[in-house]
mmCIF file of C-alpha atoms and ligand atoms in Angstrom:
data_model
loop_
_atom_site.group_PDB
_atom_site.id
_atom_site.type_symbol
_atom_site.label_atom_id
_atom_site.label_comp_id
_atom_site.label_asym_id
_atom_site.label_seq_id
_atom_site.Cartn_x
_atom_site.Cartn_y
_atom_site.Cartn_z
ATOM 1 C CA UNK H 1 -277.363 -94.350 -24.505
ATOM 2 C CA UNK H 2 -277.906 -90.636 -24.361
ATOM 3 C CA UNK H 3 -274.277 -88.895 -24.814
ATOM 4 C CA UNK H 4 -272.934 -86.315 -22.745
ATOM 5 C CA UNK H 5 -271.351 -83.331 -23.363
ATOM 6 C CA UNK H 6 -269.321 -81.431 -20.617
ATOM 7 C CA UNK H 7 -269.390 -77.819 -20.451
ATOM 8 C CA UNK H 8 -265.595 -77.441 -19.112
ATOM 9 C CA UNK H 9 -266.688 -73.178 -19.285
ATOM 10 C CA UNK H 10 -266.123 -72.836 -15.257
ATOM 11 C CA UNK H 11 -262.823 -74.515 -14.977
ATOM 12 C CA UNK H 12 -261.716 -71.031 -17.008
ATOM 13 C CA UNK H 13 -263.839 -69.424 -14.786
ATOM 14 C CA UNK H 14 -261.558 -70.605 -11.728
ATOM 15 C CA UNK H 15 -258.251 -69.687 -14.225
ATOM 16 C CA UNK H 16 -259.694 -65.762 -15.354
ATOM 17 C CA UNK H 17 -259.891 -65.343 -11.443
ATOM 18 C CA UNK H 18 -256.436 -65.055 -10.939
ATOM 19 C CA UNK H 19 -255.814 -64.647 -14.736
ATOM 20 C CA UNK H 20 -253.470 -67.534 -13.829
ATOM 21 C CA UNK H 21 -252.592 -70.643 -16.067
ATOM 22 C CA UNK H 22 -254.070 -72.983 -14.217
ATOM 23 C CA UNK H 23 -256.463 -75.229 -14.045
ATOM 24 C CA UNK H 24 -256.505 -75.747 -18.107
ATOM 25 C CA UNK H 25 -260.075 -76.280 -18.889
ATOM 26 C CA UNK H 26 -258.545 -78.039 -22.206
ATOM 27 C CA UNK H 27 -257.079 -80.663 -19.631
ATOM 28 C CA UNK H 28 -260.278 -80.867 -17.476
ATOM 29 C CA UNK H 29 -262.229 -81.637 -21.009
ATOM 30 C CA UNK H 30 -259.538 -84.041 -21.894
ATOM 31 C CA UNK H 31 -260.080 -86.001 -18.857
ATOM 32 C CA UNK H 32 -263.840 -85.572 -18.735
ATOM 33 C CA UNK H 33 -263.554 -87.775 -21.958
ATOM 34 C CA UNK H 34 -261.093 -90.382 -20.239
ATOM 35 C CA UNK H 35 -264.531 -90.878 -17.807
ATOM 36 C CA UNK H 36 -266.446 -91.215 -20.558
ATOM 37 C CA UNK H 37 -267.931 -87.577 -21.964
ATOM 38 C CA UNK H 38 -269.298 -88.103 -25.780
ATOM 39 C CA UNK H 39 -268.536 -84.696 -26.080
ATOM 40 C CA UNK H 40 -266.970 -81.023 -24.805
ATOM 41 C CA UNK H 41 -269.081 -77.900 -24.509
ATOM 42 C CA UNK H 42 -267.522 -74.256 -24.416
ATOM 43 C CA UNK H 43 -269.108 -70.556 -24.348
ATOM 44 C CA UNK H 44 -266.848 -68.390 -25.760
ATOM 45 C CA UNK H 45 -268.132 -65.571 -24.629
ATOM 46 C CA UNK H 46 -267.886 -61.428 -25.926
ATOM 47 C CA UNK H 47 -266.167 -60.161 -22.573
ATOM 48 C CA UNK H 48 -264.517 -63.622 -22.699
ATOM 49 C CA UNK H 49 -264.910 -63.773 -19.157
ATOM 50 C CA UNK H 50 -264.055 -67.619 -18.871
ATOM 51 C CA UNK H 51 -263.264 -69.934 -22.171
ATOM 52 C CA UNK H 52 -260.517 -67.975 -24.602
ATOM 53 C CA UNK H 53 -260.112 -67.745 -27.798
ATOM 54 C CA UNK H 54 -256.945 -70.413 -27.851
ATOM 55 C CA UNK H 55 -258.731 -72.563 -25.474
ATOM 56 C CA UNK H 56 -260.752 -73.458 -27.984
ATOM 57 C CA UNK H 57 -258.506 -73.297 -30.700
ATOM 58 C CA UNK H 58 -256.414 -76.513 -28.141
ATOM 59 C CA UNK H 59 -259.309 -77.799 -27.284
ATOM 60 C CA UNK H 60 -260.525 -78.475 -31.194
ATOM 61 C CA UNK H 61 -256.849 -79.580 -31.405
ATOM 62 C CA UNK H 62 -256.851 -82.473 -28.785
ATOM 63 C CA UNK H 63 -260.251 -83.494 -28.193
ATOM 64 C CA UNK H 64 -260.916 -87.122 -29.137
ATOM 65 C CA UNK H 65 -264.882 -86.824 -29.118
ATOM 66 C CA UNK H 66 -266.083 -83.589 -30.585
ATOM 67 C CA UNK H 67 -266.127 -79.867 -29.648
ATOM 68 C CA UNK H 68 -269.669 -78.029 -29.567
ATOM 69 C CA UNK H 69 -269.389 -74.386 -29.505
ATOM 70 C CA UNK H 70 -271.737 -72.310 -27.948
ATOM 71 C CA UNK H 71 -271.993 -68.343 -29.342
ATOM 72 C CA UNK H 72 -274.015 -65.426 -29.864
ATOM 73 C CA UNK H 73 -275.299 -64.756 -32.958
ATOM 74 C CA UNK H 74 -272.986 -61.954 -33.956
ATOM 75 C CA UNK H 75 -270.972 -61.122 -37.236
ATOM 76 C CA UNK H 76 -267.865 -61.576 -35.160
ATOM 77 C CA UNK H 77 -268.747 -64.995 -33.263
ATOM 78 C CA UNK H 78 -269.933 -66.417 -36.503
ATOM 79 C CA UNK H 79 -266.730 -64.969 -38.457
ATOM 80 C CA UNK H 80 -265.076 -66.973 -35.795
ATOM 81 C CA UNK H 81 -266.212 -70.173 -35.882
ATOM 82 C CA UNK H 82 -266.033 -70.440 -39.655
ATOM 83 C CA UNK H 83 -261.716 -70.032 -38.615
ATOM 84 C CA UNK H 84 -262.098 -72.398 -35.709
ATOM 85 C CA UNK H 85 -264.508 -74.778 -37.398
ATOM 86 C CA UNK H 86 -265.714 -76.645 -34.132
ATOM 87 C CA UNK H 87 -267.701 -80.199 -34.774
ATOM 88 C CA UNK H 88 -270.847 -78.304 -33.666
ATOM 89 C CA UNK H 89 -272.193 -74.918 -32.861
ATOM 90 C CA UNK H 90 -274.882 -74.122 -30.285
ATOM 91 C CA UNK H 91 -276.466 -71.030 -30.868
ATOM 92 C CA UNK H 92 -277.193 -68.879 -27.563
ATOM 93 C CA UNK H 93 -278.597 -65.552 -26.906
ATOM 94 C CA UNK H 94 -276.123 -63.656 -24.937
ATOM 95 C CA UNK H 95 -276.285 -60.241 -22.153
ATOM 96 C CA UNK H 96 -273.224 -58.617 -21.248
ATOM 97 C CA UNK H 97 -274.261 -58.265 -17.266
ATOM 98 C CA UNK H 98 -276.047 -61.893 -16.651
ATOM 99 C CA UNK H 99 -274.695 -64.696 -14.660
ATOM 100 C CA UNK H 100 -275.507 -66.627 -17.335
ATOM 101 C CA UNK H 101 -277.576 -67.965 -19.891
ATOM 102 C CA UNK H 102 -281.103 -66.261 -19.378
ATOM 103 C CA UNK H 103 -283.838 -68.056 -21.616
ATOM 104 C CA UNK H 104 -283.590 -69.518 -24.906
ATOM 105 C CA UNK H 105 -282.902 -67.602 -28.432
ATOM 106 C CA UNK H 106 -285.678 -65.587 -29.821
ATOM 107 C CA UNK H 107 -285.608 -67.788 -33.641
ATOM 108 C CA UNK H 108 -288.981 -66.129 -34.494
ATOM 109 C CA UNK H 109 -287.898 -62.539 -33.826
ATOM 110 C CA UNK H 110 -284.323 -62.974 -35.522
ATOM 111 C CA UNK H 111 -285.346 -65.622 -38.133
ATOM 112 C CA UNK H 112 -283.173 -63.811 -40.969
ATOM 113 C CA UNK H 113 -280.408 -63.247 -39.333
ATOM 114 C CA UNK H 114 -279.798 -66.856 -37.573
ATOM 115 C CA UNK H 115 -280.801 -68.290 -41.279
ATOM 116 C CA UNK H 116 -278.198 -66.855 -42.592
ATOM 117 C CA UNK H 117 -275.559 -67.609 -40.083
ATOM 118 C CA UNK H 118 -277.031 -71.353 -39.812
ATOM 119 C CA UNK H 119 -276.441 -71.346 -43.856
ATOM 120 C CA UNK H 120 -272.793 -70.125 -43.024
ATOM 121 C CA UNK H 121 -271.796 -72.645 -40.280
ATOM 122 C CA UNK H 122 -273.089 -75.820 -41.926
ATOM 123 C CA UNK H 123 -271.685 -74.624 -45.518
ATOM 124 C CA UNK H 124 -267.974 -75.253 -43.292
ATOM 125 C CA UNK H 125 -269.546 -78.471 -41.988
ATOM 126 C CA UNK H 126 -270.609 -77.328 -38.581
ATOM 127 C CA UNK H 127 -274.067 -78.728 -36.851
ATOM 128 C CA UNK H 128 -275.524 -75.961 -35.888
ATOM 129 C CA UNK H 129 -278.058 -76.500 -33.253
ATOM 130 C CA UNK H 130 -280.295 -73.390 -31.560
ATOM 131 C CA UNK H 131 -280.616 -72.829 -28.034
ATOM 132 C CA UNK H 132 -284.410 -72.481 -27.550
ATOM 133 C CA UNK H 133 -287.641 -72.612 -25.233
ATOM 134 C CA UNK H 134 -289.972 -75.917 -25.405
ATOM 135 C CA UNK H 135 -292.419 -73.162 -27.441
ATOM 136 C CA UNK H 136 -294.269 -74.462 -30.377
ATOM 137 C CA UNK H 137 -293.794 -71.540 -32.635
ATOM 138 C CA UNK H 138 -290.219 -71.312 -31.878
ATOM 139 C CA UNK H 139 -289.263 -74.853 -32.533
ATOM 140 C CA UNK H 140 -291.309 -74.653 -35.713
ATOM 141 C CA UNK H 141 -289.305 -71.507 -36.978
ATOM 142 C CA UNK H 142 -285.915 -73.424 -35.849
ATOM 143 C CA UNK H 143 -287.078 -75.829 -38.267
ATOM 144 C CA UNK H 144 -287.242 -72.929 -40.743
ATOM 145 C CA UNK H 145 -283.903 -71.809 -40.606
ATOM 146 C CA UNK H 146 -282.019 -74.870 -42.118
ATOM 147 C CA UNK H 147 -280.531 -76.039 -38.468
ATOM 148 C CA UNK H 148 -279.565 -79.069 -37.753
ATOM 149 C CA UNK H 149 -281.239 -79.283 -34.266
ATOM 150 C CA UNK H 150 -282.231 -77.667 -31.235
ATOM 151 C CA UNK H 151 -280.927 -77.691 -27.466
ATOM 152 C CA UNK H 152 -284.255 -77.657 -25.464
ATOM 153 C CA UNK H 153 -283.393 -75.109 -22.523
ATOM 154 C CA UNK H 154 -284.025 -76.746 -19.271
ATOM 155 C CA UNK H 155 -283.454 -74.228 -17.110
ATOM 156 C CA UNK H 156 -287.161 -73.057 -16.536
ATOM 157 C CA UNK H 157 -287.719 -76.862 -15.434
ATOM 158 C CA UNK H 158 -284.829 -77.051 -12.479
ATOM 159 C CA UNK H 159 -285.774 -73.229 -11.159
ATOM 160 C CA UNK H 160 -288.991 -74.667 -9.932
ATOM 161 C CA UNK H 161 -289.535 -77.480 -7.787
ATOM 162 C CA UNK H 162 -293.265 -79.823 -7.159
ATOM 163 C CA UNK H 163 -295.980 -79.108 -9.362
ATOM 164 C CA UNK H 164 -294.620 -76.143 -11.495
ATOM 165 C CA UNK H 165 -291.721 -78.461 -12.261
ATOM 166 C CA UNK H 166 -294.248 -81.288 -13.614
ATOM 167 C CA UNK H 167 -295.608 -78.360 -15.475
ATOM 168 C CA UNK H 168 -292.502 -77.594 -17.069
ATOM 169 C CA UNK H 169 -291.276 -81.027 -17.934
ATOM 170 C CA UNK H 170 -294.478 -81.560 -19.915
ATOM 171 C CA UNK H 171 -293.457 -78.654 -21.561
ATOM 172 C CA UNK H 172 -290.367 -80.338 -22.129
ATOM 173 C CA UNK H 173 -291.906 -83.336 -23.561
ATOM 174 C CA UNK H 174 -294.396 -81.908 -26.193
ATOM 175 C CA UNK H 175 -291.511 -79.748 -27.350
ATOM 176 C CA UNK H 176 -289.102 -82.303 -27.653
ATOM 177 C CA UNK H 177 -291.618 -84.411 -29.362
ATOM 178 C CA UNK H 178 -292.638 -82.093 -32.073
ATOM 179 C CA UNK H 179 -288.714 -81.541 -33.029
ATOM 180 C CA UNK H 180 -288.204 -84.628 -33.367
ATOM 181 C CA UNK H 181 -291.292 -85.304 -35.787
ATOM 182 C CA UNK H 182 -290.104 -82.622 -37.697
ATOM 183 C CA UNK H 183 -286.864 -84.016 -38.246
ATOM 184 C CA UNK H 184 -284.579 -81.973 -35.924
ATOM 185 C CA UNK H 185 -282.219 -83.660 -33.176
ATOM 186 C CA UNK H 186 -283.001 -82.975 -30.198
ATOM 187 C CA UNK H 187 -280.644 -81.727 -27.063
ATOM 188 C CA UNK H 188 -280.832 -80.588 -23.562
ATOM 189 C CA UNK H 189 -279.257 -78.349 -21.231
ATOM 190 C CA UNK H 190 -278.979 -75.529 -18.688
ATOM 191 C CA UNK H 191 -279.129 -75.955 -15.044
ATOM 192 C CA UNK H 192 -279.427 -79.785 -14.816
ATOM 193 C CA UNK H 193 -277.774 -81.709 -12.069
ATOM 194 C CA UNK H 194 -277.077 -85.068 -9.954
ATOM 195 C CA UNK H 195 -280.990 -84.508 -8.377
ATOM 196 C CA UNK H 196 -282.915 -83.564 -11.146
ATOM 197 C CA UNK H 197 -281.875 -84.890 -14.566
ATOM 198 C CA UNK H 198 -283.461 -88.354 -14.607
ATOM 199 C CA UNK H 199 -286.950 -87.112 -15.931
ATOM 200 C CA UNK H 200 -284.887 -85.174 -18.378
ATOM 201 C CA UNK H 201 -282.862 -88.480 -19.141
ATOM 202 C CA UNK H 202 -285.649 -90.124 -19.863
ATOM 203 C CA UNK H 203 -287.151 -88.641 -22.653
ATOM 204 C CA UNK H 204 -286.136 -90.666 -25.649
ATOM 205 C CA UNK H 205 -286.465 -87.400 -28.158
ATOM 206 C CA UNK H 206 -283.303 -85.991 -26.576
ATOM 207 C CA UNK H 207 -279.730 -87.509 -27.349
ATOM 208 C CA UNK H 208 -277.676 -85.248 -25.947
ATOM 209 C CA UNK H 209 -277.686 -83.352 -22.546
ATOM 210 C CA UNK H 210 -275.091 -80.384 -21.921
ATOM 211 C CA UNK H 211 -274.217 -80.489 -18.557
ATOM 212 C CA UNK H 212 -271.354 -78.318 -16.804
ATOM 213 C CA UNK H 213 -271.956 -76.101 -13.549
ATOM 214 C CA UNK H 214 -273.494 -79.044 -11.400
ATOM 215 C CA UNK H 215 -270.287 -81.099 -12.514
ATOM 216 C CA UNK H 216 -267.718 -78.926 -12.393
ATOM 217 C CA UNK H 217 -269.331 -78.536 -9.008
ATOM 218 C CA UNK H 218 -268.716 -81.983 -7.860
ATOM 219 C CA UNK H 219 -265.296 -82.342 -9.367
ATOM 220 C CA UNK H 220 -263.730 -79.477 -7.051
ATOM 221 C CA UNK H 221 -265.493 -81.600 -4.066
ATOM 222 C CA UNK H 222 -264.439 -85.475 -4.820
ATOM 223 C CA UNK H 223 -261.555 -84.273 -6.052
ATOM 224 C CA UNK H 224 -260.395 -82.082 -2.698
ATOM 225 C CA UNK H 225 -258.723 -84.904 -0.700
ATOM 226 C CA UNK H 226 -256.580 -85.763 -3.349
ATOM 227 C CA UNK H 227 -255.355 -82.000 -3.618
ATOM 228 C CA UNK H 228 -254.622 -81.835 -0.181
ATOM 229 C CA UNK H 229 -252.977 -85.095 0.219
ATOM 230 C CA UNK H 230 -250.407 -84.432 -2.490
ATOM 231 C CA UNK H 231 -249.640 -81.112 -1.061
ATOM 232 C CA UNK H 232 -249.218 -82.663 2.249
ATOM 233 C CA UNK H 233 -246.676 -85.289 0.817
ATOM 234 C CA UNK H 234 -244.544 -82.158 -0.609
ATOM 235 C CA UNK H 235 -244.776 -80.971 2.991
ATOM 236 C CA UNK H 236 -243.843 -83.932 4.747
ATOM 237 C CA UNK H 237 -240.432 -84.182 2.359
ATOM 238 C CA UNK H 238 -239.627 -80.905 3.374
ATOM 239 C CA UNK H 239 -238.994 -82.205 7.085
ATOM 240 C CA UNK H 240 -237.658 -85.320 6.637
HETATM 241 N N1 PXP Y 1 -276.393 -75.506 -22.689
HETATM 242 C C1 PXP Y 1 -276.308 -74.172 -22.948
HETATM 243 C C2 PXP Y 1 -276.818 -73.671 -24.249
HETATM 244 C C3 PXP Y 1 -275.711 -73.279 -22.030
HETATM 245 O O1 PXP Y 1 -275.636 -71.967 -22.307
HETATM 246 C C4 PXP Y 1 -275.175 -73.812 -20.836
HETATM 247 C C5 PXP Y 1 -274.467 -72.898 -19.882
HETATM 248 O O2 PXP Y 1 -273.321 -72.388 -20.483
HETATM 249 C C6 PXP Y 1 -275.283 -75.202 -20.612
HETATM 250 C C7 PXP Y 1 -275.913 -76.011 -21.545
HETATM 251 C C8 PXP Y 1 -274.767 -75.834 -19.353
HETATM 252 O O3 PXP Y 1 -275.511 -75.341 -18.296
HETATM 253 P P1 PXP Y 1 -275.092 -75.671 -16.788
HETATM 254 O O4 PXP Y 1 -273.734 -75.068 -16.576
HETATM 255 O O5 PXP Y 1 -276.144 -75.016 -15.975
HETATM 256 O O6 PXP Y 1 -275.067 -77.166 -16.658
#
């Protein structure tokens, strides 16, 4: 079965908002493995806008599956995770204003420097995967760099919708195809949800799909009657 890692990044989001401590996205991830999650995804971020530094310092603590980390390709971020020494790394490119993650890594353009911070990572045991395009020269140069795998971005794929989406998910397919012939493992992510993943699902290459907004997303939802109910037994004891 293809395992599933939940991104647990927007739960923090919900926190930062009201800088409050609550919800505990380490909670959220430790209960997203009760349901059956192979594995926990956080972005820890330069403005730290959601995930913290000690969330994922608690997180690495109590997880039972395994923490990926995803992170810019910076000095500091990889000085970091050599301390925190997550199970896995996902390398992401990363701008200060966007919503989030625009596009996959540039490996061709920044070979050196990801070599060497791939090198660093998996020297402290970390599989270091590289968030990337379905583009033939950049999985080849992924290869390159020593990593361990690659997390196809999806993204491009659910923007679009009829034919340009068939375009994209043969994209998807002859990418995911020559990584795995050239040895790398092979992951998804970005953007997938309850309507379109299937297709995605279905592509033997990948074993892993990241998967957080979308979920998160439906958690607030099935989990709103409950929320009110409990607050409305508190209320009721109040008046008896
Ligand atoms: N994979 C990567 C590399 C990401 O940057 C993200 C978003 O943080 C995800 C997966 C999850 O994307 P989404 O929240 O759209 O499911």
């Amino acid at each position: 079965m293809i395992r599933l890692g939940i991104n647990v990044d927007h739960v923090a989001t919900v926190r930062q908002a009201r800088l409050a401590q609550l919800p505990d996205p380490v909670e959220a991830a430790l209960l997203a493995e009760k349901a059956g999650a192979s594995g926990i995804t956080v972005h820890l971020r330069e403005d730290r806008r959601h995930i913290q530094e000690h969330d994922v310092r608690r997180l690495i603590a109590r997880a039972r599956t395994k923490v990926n980390l995803e992170m810019a390709v910076t000095p500091t971020m990889v000085r970091l995770a050599e301390r925190l020494r997550p199970q896995d790394a996902c390398f992401v490119p990363e701008k200060r204003q966007e919503l989030t993650t625009e596009g996959g890594l540039n490996v061709v353009a920044h070979k050196r420097r990801i070599k060497d911070a791939v090198a660093r990572l998996q020297g402290r045991g970390i599989q270091v995967a590289l968030f990337i395009d379905p583009v033939r020269e950049q999985i080849e140069c992924a290869k390159d760099t020593g990593a361990h795998g690659i997390e196809i971005h999806t993204g491009s794929y659910c923007n679009v919708t009829g034919a340009k989406r068939a375009r994209e998910l043969r994209k998807i397919v002859a990418g995911t195809k020559l990584a795995q012939g050239l040895g790398l493992e092979v992951h998804g992510g970005h953007g997938l949800d309850y309507e379109n993943v299937l297709p995605i699902a279905r592509i033997r290459e990948i074993v892993e799909l990241n998967i957080g907004h979308s979920i998160i997303a439906r958690a607030v939802i099935v989990g709103m009657q409950q929320a009110v109910r409990e607050m409305k037994t508190i209320l009721a004891r109040a008046r008896r």
